[in-house]
Amino acid sequence: LNNSIEVGLSPSMMYTLTIGARDGITAIGIPGELVSITNFPSAQTDYEGKVQWNNVLEGSYNFTISKEGYIDYSGTVNVFSTTVVNYSLEHKFFKAGFTVVDASLNPIQNALITVDGKSGVVTDEFGYVVVQNLESDNYNYSIQKSGFDAYSGNFNITGSDANVNATLTELPPAQYSVLIHATEMDGTPIENATVWLTGFSPLPTDATGELLY
């Protein structure tokens, strides 16, 4: 007795998968991003920020998108038909722009700005300078400029660039003491010698021939 069993096999379906990567701030496609996906060779996005694979079997695929300056994005894409998916990548680094002025709102050039963990930078003729490569975090900073009080503060980077405005207080002119000593040719002190000093009333020397302003 011969028994036979017929089994019907459905052909595996294959589709096209397109993954797009966009800038999380500008929503513009990012070229040159490396996309790694299960069972397929890694590939880079084109000028539109997209990469495509053909002959993709039905199923779920894990993937990772990476690009310098951005936070890696990992996920799973389900392919049960021709599939196009787009993902937004968040920036890893941001910048802070500093504007430094005096009390009259005049820009202060060559003010030294130091931010935690970064090399110092100086402002330009417009009182402006940018500190680059800042990750999302809280930062302390200080500003120094000859003739002005030292200035310090903090700012936050929370997924976008920051602007920092600082007004420096000008220091009063430096003051000094002046000691005048009047003597005869032989070194004898001259008492009650009248001394005129610009900006001051005339005053006499004391018994030692001295006058202190």
PDB file of N, CA and C in Angstrom, residues 1-83:
ATOM      1  N   LEU A   1       0.853  -1.182   0.000  1.00  0.00           N
ATOM      2  CA  LEU A   1       0.000   0.000   0.000  1.00  0.00           C
ATOM      3  C   LEU A   1       0.893   1.238   0.000  1.00  0.00           C
ATOM      4  N   ASN A   2       0.706   2.047  -0.969  1.00  0.00           N
ATOM      5  CA  ASN A   2       1.491   3.279  -1.063  1.00  0.00           C
ATOM      6  C   ASN A   2       0.639   4.467  -0.650  1.00  0.00           C
ATOM      7  N   ASN A   3       1.114   5.162   0.342  1.00  0.00           N
ATOM      8  CA  ASN A   3       0.435   6.395   0.771  1.00  0.00           C
ATOM      9  C   ASN A   3       1.291   7.598   0.374  1.00  0.00           C
ATOM     10  N   SER A   4       0.677   8.599  -0.079  1.00  0.00           N
ATOM     11  CA  SER A   4       1.413   9.821  -0.444  1.00  0.00           C
ATOM     12  C   SER A   4       0.727  11.033   0.161  1.00  0.00           C
ATOM     13  N   ILE A   5       1.547  11.973   0.581  1.00  0.00           N
ATOM     14  CA  ILE A   5       1.017  13.200   1.182  1.00  0.00           C
ATOM     15  C   ILE A   5       1.537  14.375   0.372  1.00  0.00           C
ATOM     16  N   GLU A   6       0.648  15.226  -0.020  1.00  0.00           N
ATOM     17  CA  GLU A   6       1.030  16.418  -0.760  1.00  0.00           C
ATOM     18  C   GLU A   6       1.045  17.618   0.197  1.00  0.00           C
ATOM     19  N   VAL A   7       2.168  18.325   0.211  1.00  0.00           N
ATOM     20  CA  VAL A   7       2.315  19.500   1.069  1.00  0.00           C
ATOM     21  C   VAL A   7       2.484  20.741   0.198  1.00  0.00           C
ATOM     22  N   GLY A   8       1.654  21.725   0.441  1.00  0.00           N
ATOM     23  CA  GLY A   8       1.755  22.973  -0.324  1.00  0.00           C
ATOM     24  C   GLY A   8       2.616  23.983   0.427  1.00  0.00           C
ATOM     25  N   LEU A   9       3.659  24.482  -0.188  1.00  0.00           N
ATOM     26  CA  LEU A   9       4.554  25.468   0.414  1.00  0.00           C
ATOM     27  C   LEU A   9       4.324  26.833  -0.237  1.00  0.00           C
ATOM     28  N   SER A  10       4.100  27.809   0.598  1.00  0.00           N
ATOM     29  CA  SER A  10       3.928  29.167   0.076  1.00  0.00           C
ATOM     30  C   SER A  10       5.303  29.785  -0.157  1.00  0.00           C
ATOM     31  N   PRO A  11       5.500  30.391  -1.279  1.00  0.00           N
ATOM     32  CA  PRO A  11       6.800  31.013  -1.531  1.00  0.00           C
ATOM     33  C   PRO A  11       7.040  32.167  -0.553  1.00  0.00           C
ATOM     34  N   SER A  12       8.282  32.312  -0.103  1.00  0.00           N
ATOM     35  CA  SER A  12       8.626  33.414   0.803  1.00  0.00           C
ATOM     36  C   SER A  12       8.496  34.734   0.061  1.00  0.00           C
ATOM     37  N   MET A  13       7.906  35.691   0.731  1.00  0.00           N
ATOM     38  CA  MET A  13       7.724  37.000   0.119  1.00  0.00           C
ATOM     39  C   MET A  13       8.922  37.883   0.436  1.00  0.00           C
ATOM     40  N   MET A  14       9.346  38.619  -0.566  1.00  0.00           N
ATOM     41  CA  MET A  14      10.463  39.534  -0.391  1.00  0.00           C
ATOM     42  C   MET A  14      10.033  40.945  -0.755  1.00  0.00           C
ATOM     43  N   TYR A  15      10.581  41.894  -0.015  1.00  0.00           N
ATOM     44  CA  TYR A  15      10.162  43.272  -0.200  1.00  0.00           C
ATOM     45  C   TYR A  15      11.376  44.199  -0.204  1.00  0.00           C
ATOM     46  N   THR A  16      11.087  45.461  -0.427  1.00  0.00           N
ATOM     47  CA  THR A  16      12.113  46.507  -0.351  1.00  0.00           C
ATOM     48  C   THR A  16      11.960  47.248   0.980  1.00  0.00           C
ATOM     49  N   LEU A  17      13.091  47.461   1.648  1.00  0.00           N
ATOM     50  CA  LEU A  17      13.100  48.202   2.920  1.00  0.00           C
ATOM     51  C   LEU A  17      13.943  49.461   2.756  1.00  0.00           C
ATOM     52  N   THR A  18      13.371  50.604   3.088  1.00  0.00           N
ATOM     53  CA  THR A  18      14.092  51.877   3.049  1.00  0.00           C
ATOM     54  C   THR A  18      14.078  52.499   4.434  1.00  0.00           C
ATOM     55  N   ILE A  19      15.262  52.829   4.928  1.00  0.00           N
ATOM     56  CA  ILE A  19      15.390  53.511   6.216  1.00  0.00           C
ATOM     57  C   ILE A  19      15.947  54.909   5.972  1.00  0.00           C
ATOM     58  N   GLY A  20      15.246  55.904   6.499  1.00  0.00           N
ATOM     59  CA  GLY A  20      15.689  57.286   6.385  1.00  0.00           C
ATOM     60  C   GLY A  20      16.068  57.858   7.743  1.00  0.00           C
ATOM     61  N   ALA A  21      17.081  58.711   7.765  1.00  0.00           N
ATOM     62  CA  ALA A  21      17.523  59.339   9.010  1.00  0.00           C
ATOM     63  C   ALA A  21      17.531  60.848   8.824  1.00  0.00           C
ATOM     64  N   ARG A  22      16.880  61.552   9.751  1.00  0.00           N
ATOM     65  CA  ARG A  22      16.773  63.004   9.651  1.00  0.00           C
ATOM     66  C   ARG A  22      17.343  63.680  10.891  1.00  0.00           C
ATOM     67  N   ASP A  23      17.793  64.914  10.698  1.00  0.00           N
ATOM     68  CA  ASP A  23      18.277  65.721  11.809  1.00  0.00           C
ATOM     69  C   ASP A  23      17.107  66.049  12.731  1.00  0.00           C
ATOM     70  N   GLY A  24      17.285  65.811  14.040  1.00  0.00           N
ATOM     71  CA  GLY A  24      16.204  66.026  14.981  1.00  0.00           C
ATOM     72  C   GLY A  24      15.793  67.472  15.142  1.00  0.00           C
ATOM     73  N   ILE A  25      16.628  68.409  14.708  1.00  0.00           N
ATOM     74  CA  ILE A  25      16.298  69.836  14.821  1.00  0.00           C
ATOM     75  C   ILE A  25      15.787  70.388  13.499  1.00  0.00           C
ATOM     76  N   THR A  26      16.514  70.123  12.419  1.00  0.00           N
ATOM     77  CA  THR A  26      16.150  70.700  11.116  1.00  0.00           C
ATOM     78  C   THR A  26      15.214  69.822  10.302  1.00  0.00           C
ATOM     79  N   ALA A  27      15.105  68.528  10.667  1.00  0.00           N
ATOM     80  CA  ALA A  27      14.292  67.546   9.933  1.00  0.00           C
ATOM     81  C   ALA A  27      14.820  67.299   8.521  1.00  0.00           C
ATOM     82  N   ILE A  28      16.071  67.693   8.276  1.00  0.00           N
ATOM     83  CA  ILE A  28      16.698  67.456   6.972  1.00  0.00           C
ATOM     84  C   ILE A  28      17.423  66.112   7.005  1.00  0.00           C
ATOM     85  N   GLY A  29      17.340  65.366   5.899  1.00  0.00           N
ATOM     86  CA  GLY A  29      18.015  64.079   5.813  1.00  0.00           C
ATOM     87  C   GLY A  29      19.513  64.206   6.034  1.00  0.00           C
ATOM     88  N   ILE A  30      20.093  63.211   6.708  1.00  0.00           N
ATOM     89  CA  ILE A  30      21.519  63.255   7.049  1.00  0.00           C
ATOM     90  C   ILE A  30      22.278  62.268   6.166  1.00  0.00           C
ATOM     91  N   PRO A  31      23.116  62.740   5.244  1.00  0.00           N
ATOM     92  CA  PRO A  31      23.901  61.819   4.414  1.00  0.00           C
ATOM     93  C   PRO A  31      25.071  61.236   5.188  1.00  0.00           C
ATOM     94  N   GLY A  32      25.536  60.066   4.746  1.00  0.00           N
ATOM     95  CA  GLY A  32      26.742  59.478   5.315  1.00  0.00           C
ATOM     96  C   GLY A  32      26.560  58.808   6.656  1.00  0.00           C
ATOM     97  N   GLU A  33      25.334  58.552   7.073  1.00  0.00           N
ATOM     98  CA  GLU A  33      25.110  57.826   8.324  1.00  0.00           C
ATOM     99  C   GLU A  33      25.247  56.327   8.061  1.00  0.00           C
ATOM    100  N   LEU A  34      25.844  55.634   9.012  1.00  0.00           N
ATOM    101  CA  LEU A  34      26.023  54.197   8.890  1.00  0.00           C
ATOM    102  C   LEU A  34      24.821  53.493   9.500  1.00  0.00           C
ATOM    103  N   VAL A  35      24.157  52.656   8.688  1.00  0.00           N
ATOM    104  CA  VAL A  35      22.995  51.901   9.156  1.00  0.00           C
ATOM    105  C   VAL A  35      23.350  50.427   9.153  1.00  0.00           C
ATOM    106  N   SER A  36      23.304  49.813  10.341  1.00  0.00           N
ATOM    107  CA  SER A  36      23.573  48.378  10.486  1.00  0.00           C
ATOM    108  C   SER A  36      22.261  47.679  10.764  1.00  0.00           C
ATOM    109  N   ILE A  37      22.003  46.582  10.040  1.00  0.00           N
ATOM    110  CA  ILE A  37      20.729  45.885  10.183  1.00  0.00           C
ATOM    111  C   ILE A  37      20.952  44.378  10.161  1.00  0.00           C
ATOM    112  N   THR A  38      20.139  43.644  10.897  1.00  0.00           N
ATOM    113  CA  THR A  38      20.281  42.194  11.013  1.00  0.00           C
ATOM    114  C   THR A  38      20.255  41.524   9.640  1.00  0.00           C
ATOM    115  N   ASN A  39      21.237  40.642   9.411  1.00  0.00           N
ATOM    116  CA  ASN A  39      21.302  39.779   8.214  1.00  0.00           C
ATOM    117  C   ASN A  39      21.608  40.514   6.914  1.00  0.00           C
ATOM    118  N   PHE A  40      21.975  41.778   6.978  1.00  0.00           N
ATOM    119  CA  PHE A  40      22.310  42.510   5.764  1.00  0.00           C
ATOM    120  C   PHE A  40      23.599  43.307   5.994  1.00  0.00           C
ATOM    121  N   PRO A  41      24.343  43.563   4.931  1.00  0.00           N
ATOM    122  CA  PRO A  41      25.553  44.376   5.085  1.00  0.00           C
ATOM    123  C   PRO A  41      25.191  45.803   5.524  1.00  0.00           C
ATOM    124  N   SER A  42      26.038  46.392   6.335  1.00  0.00           N
ATOM    125  CA  SER A  42      25.830  47.783   6.729  1.00  0.00           C
ATOM    126  C   SER A  42      25.958  48.676   5.495  1.00  0.00           C
ATOM    127  N   ALA A  43      25.265  49.796   5.519  1.00  0.00           N
ATOM    128  CA  ALA A  43      25.294  50.713   4.378  1.00  0.00           C
ATOM    129  C   ALA A  43      25.172  52.141   4.881  1.00  0.00           C
ATOM    130  N   GLN A  44      25.623  53.091   4.053  1.00  0.00           N
ATOM    131  CA  GLN A  44      25.547  54.504   4.413  1.00  0.00           C
ATOM    132  C   GLN A  44      24.378  55.174   3.694  1.00  0.00           C
ATOM    133  N   THR A  45      23.776  56.134   4.369  1.00  0.00           N
ATOM    134  CA  THR A  45      22.678  56.876   3.765  1.00  0.00           C
ATOM    135  C   THR A  45      23.183  57.752   2.619  1.00  0.00           C
ATOM    136  N   ASP A  46      22.305  57.984   1.641  1.00  0.00           N
ATOM    137  CA  ASP A  46      22.666  58.807   0.484  1.00  0.00           C
ATOM    138  C   ASP A  46      22.487  60.287   0.812  1.00  0.00           C
ATOM    139  N   TYR A  47      22.534  61.122  -0.218  1.00  0.00           N
ATOM    140  CA  TYR A  47      22.471  62.569   0.006  1.00  0.00           C
ATOM    141  C   TYR A  47      21.132  63.007   0.592  1.00  0.00           C
ATOM    142  N   GLU A  48      20.097  62.147   0.465  1.00  0.00           N
ATOM    143  CA  GLU A  48      18.800  62.461   1.065  1.00  0.00           C
ATOM    144  C   GLU A  48      18.655  61.876   2.467  1.00  0.00           C
ATOM    145  N   GLY A  49      19.713  61.189   2.927  1.00  0.00           N
ATOM    146  CA  GLY A  49      19.643  60.574   4.237  1.00  0.00           C
ATOM    147  C   GLY A  49      18.908  59.252   4.242  1.00  0.00           C
ATOM    148  N   LYS A  50      18.902  58.543   3.107  1.00  0.00           N
ATOM    149  CA  LYS A  50      18.174  57.279   3.009  1.00  0.00           C
ATOM    150  C   LYS A  50      19.092  56.158   2.537  1.00  0.00           C
ATOM    151  N   VAL A  51      18.747  54.941   2.926  1.00  0.00           N
ATOM    152  CA  VAL A  51      19.442  53.759   2.442  1.00  0.00           C
ATOM    153  C   VAL A  51      18.388  52.674   2.200  1.00  0.00           C
ATOM    154  N   GLN A  52      18.602  51.857   1.148  1.00  0.00           N
ATOM    155  CA  GLN A  52      17.584  50.890   0.735  1.00  0.00           C
ATOM    156  C   GLN A  52      18.180  49.495   0.582  1.00  0.00           C
ATOM    157  N   TRP A  53      17.415  48.491   1.021  1.00  0.00           N
ATOM    158  CA  TRP A  53      17.777  47.095   0.812  1.00  0.00           C
ATOM    159  C   TRP A  53      16.672  46.426   0.006  1.00  0.00           C
ATOM    160  N   ASN A  54      17.066  45.574  -0.922  1.00  0.00           N
ATOM    161  CA  ASN A  54      16.106  44.821  -1.732  1.00  0.00           C
ATOM    162  C   ASN A  54      16.085  43.363  -1.287  1.00  0.00           C
ATOM    163  N   ASN A  55      15.058  42.658  -1.704  1.00  0.00           N
ATOM    164  CA  ASN A  55      14.923  41.217  -1.418  1.00  0.00           C
ATOM    165  C   ASN A  55      14.979  40.933   0.083  1.00  0.00           C
ATOM    166  N   VAL A  56      14.190  41.696   0.803  1.00  0.00           N
ATOM    167  CA  VAL A  56      14.119  41.529   2.259  1.00  0.00           C
ATOM    168  C   VAL A  56      12.943  40.623   2.595  1.00  0.00           C
ATOM    169  N   LEU A  57      13.208  39.513   3.289  1.00  0.00           N
ATOM    170  CA  LEU A  57      12.154  38.588   3.682  1.00  0.00           C
ATOM    171  C   LEU A  57      11.250  39.205   4.746  1.00  0.00           C
ATOM    172  N   GLU A  58      10.014  38.735   4.798  1.00  0.00           N
ATOM    173  CA  GLU A  58       9.113  39.165   5.855  1.00  0.00           C
ATOM    174  C   GLU A  58       9.741  38.866   7.214  1.00  0.00           C
ATOM    175  N   GLY A  59       9.537  39.787   8.144  1.00  0.00           N
ATOM    176  CA  GLY A  59      10.065  39.552   9.475  1.00  0.00           C
ATOM    177  C   GLY A  59      10.419  40.845  10.183  1.00  0.00           C
ATOM    178  N   SER A  60      11.005  40.692  11.350  1.00  0.00           N
ATOM    179  CA  SER A  60      11.425  41.830  12.153  1.00  0.00           C
ATOM    180  C   SER A  60      12.948  41.920  12.140  1.00  0.00           C
ATOM    181  N   TYR A  61      13.461  43.137  12.020  1.00  0.00           N
ATOM    182  CA  TYR A  61      14.904  43.342  11.901  1.00  0.00           C
ATOM    183  C   TYR A  61      15.360  44.422  12.888  1.00  0.00           C
ATOM    184  N   ASN A  62      16.413  44.108  13.606  1.00  0.00           N
ATOM    185  CA  ASN A  62      17.022  45.094  14.489  1.00  0.00           C
ATOM    186  C   ASN A  62      18.011  45.941  13.691  1.00  0.00           C
ATOM    187  N   PHE A  63      18.084  47.209  14.027  1.00  0.00           N
ATOM    188  CA  PHE A  63      18.992  48.098  13.293  1.00  0.00           C
ATOM    189  C   PHE A  63      19.574  49.151  14.221  1.00  0.00           C
ATOM    190  N   THR A  64      20.694  49.729  13.797  1.00  0.00           N
ATOM    191  CA  THR A  64      21.323  50.836  14.506  1.00  0.00           C
ATOM    192  C   THR A  64      21.784  51.872  13.496  1.00  0.00           C
ATOM    193  N   ILE A  65      21.506  53.136  13.786  1.00  0.00           N
ATOM    194  CA  ILE A  65      21.948  54.241  12.934  1.00  0.00           C
ATOM    195  C   ILE A  65      22.982  55.040  13.725  1.00  0.00           C
ATOM    196  N   SER A  66      24.136  55.281  13.134  1.00  0.00           N
ATOM    197  CA  SER A  66      25.182  56.023  13.839  1.00  0.00           C
ATOM    198  C   SER A  66      25.828  57.040  12.911  1.00  0.00           C
ATOM    199  N   LYS A  67      26.192  58.171  13.517  1.00  0.00           N
ATOM    200  CA  LYS A  67      26.839  59.254  12.778  1.00  0.00           C
ATOM    201  C   LYS A  67      27.559  60.133  13.778  1.00  0.00           C
ATOM    202  N   GLU A  68      28.790  60.512  13.458  1.00  0.00           N
ATOM    203  CA  GLU A  68      29.547  61.372  14.362  1.00  0.00           C
ATOM    204  C   GLU A  68      28.789  62.671  14.631  1.00  0.00           C
ATOM    205  N   GLY A  69      28.712  63.041  15.900  1.00  0.00           N
ATOM    206  CA  GLY A  69      28.007  64.255  16.275  1.00  0.00           C
ATOM    207  C   GLY A  69      26.562  64.019  16.655  1.00  0.00           C
ATOM    208  N   TYR A  70      26.082  62.769  16.479  1.00  0.00           N
ATOM    209  CA  TYR A  70      24.702  62.430  16.828  1.00  0.00           C
ATOM    210  C   TYR A  70      24.688  61.262  17.818  1.00  0.00           C
ATOM    211  N   ILE A  71      23.592  61.156  18.565  1.00  0.00           N
ATOM    212  CA  ILE A  71      23.397  60.022  19.464  1.00  0.00           C
ATOM    213  C   ILE A  71      22.909  58.833  18.645  1.00  0.00           C
ATOM    214  N   ASP A  72      23.552  57.683  18.812  1.00  0.00           N
ATOM    215  CA  ASP A  72      23.147  56.482  18.077  1.00  0.00           C
ATOM    216  C   ASP A  72      21.670  56.186  18.314  1.00  0.00           C
ATOM    217  N   TYR A  73      21.017  55.705  17.248  1.00  0.00           N
ATOM    218  CA  TYR A  73      19.599  55.328  17.340  1.00  0.00           C
ATOM    219  C   TYR A  73      19.472  53.850  17.017  1.00  0.00           C
ATOM    220  N   SER A  74      18.851  53.092  17.910  1.00  0.00           N
ATOM    221  CA  SER A  74      18.635  51.658  17.694  1.00  0.00           C
ATOM    222  C   SER A  74      17.149  51.351  17.796  1.00  0.00           C
ATOM    223  N   GLY A  75      16.695  50.381  16.999  1.00  0.00           N
ATOM    224  CA  GLY A  75      15.285  50.013  17.025  1.00  0.00           C
ATOM    225  C   GLY A  75      15.016  48.741  16.261  1.00  0.00           C
ATOM    226  N   THR A  76      13.745  48.457  16.053  1.00  0.00           N
ATOM    227  CA  THR A  76      13.303  47.276  15.313  1.00  0.00           C
ATOM    228  C   THR A  76      12.305  47.709  14.260  1.00  0.00           C
ATOM    229  N   VAL A  77      12.469  47.206  13.054  1.00  0.00           N
ATOM    230  CA  VAL A  77      11.533  47.511  11.982  1.00  0.00           C
ATOM    231  C   VAL A  77      10.874  46.211  11.520  1.00  0.00           C
ATOM    232  N   ASN A  78       9.563  46.247  11.336  1.00  0.00           N
ATOM    233  CA  ASN A  78       8.798  45.079  10.878  1.00  0.00           C
ATOM    234  C   ASN A  78       8.534  45.207   9.389  1.00  0.00           C
ATOM    235  N   VAL A  79       8.892  44.173   8.653  1.00  0.00           N
ATOM    236  CA  VAL A  79       8.735  44.180   7.191  1.00  0.00           C
ATOM    237  C   VAL A  79       7.707  43.128   6.800  1.00  0.00           C
ATOM    238  N   PHE A  80       6.540  43.582   6.358  1.00  0.00           N
ATOM    239  CA  PHE A  80       5.498  42.667   5.856  1.00  0.00           C
ATOM    240  C   PHE A  80       4.956  43.140   4.516  1.00  0.00           C
ATOM    241  N   SER A  81       5.609  44.170   3.991  1.00  0.00           N
ATOM    242  CA  SER A  81       5.308  44.718   2.671  1.00  0.00           C
ATOM    243  C   SER A  81       6.451  45.666   2.343  1.00  0.00           C
ATOM    244  N   THR A  82       6.389  46.306   1.200  1.00  0.00           N
ATOM    245  CA  THR A  82       7.397  47.321   0.913  1.00  0.00           C
ATOM    246  C   THR A  82       7.332  48.377   2.024  1.00  0.00           C
ATOM    247  N   THR A  83       8.476  48.616   2.669  1.00  0.00           N
ATOM    248  CA  THR A  83       8.476  49.408   3.906  1.00  0.00           C
ATOM    249  C   THR A  83       9.420  50.597   3.789  1.00  0.00           C
TER     250      THR A  83
END
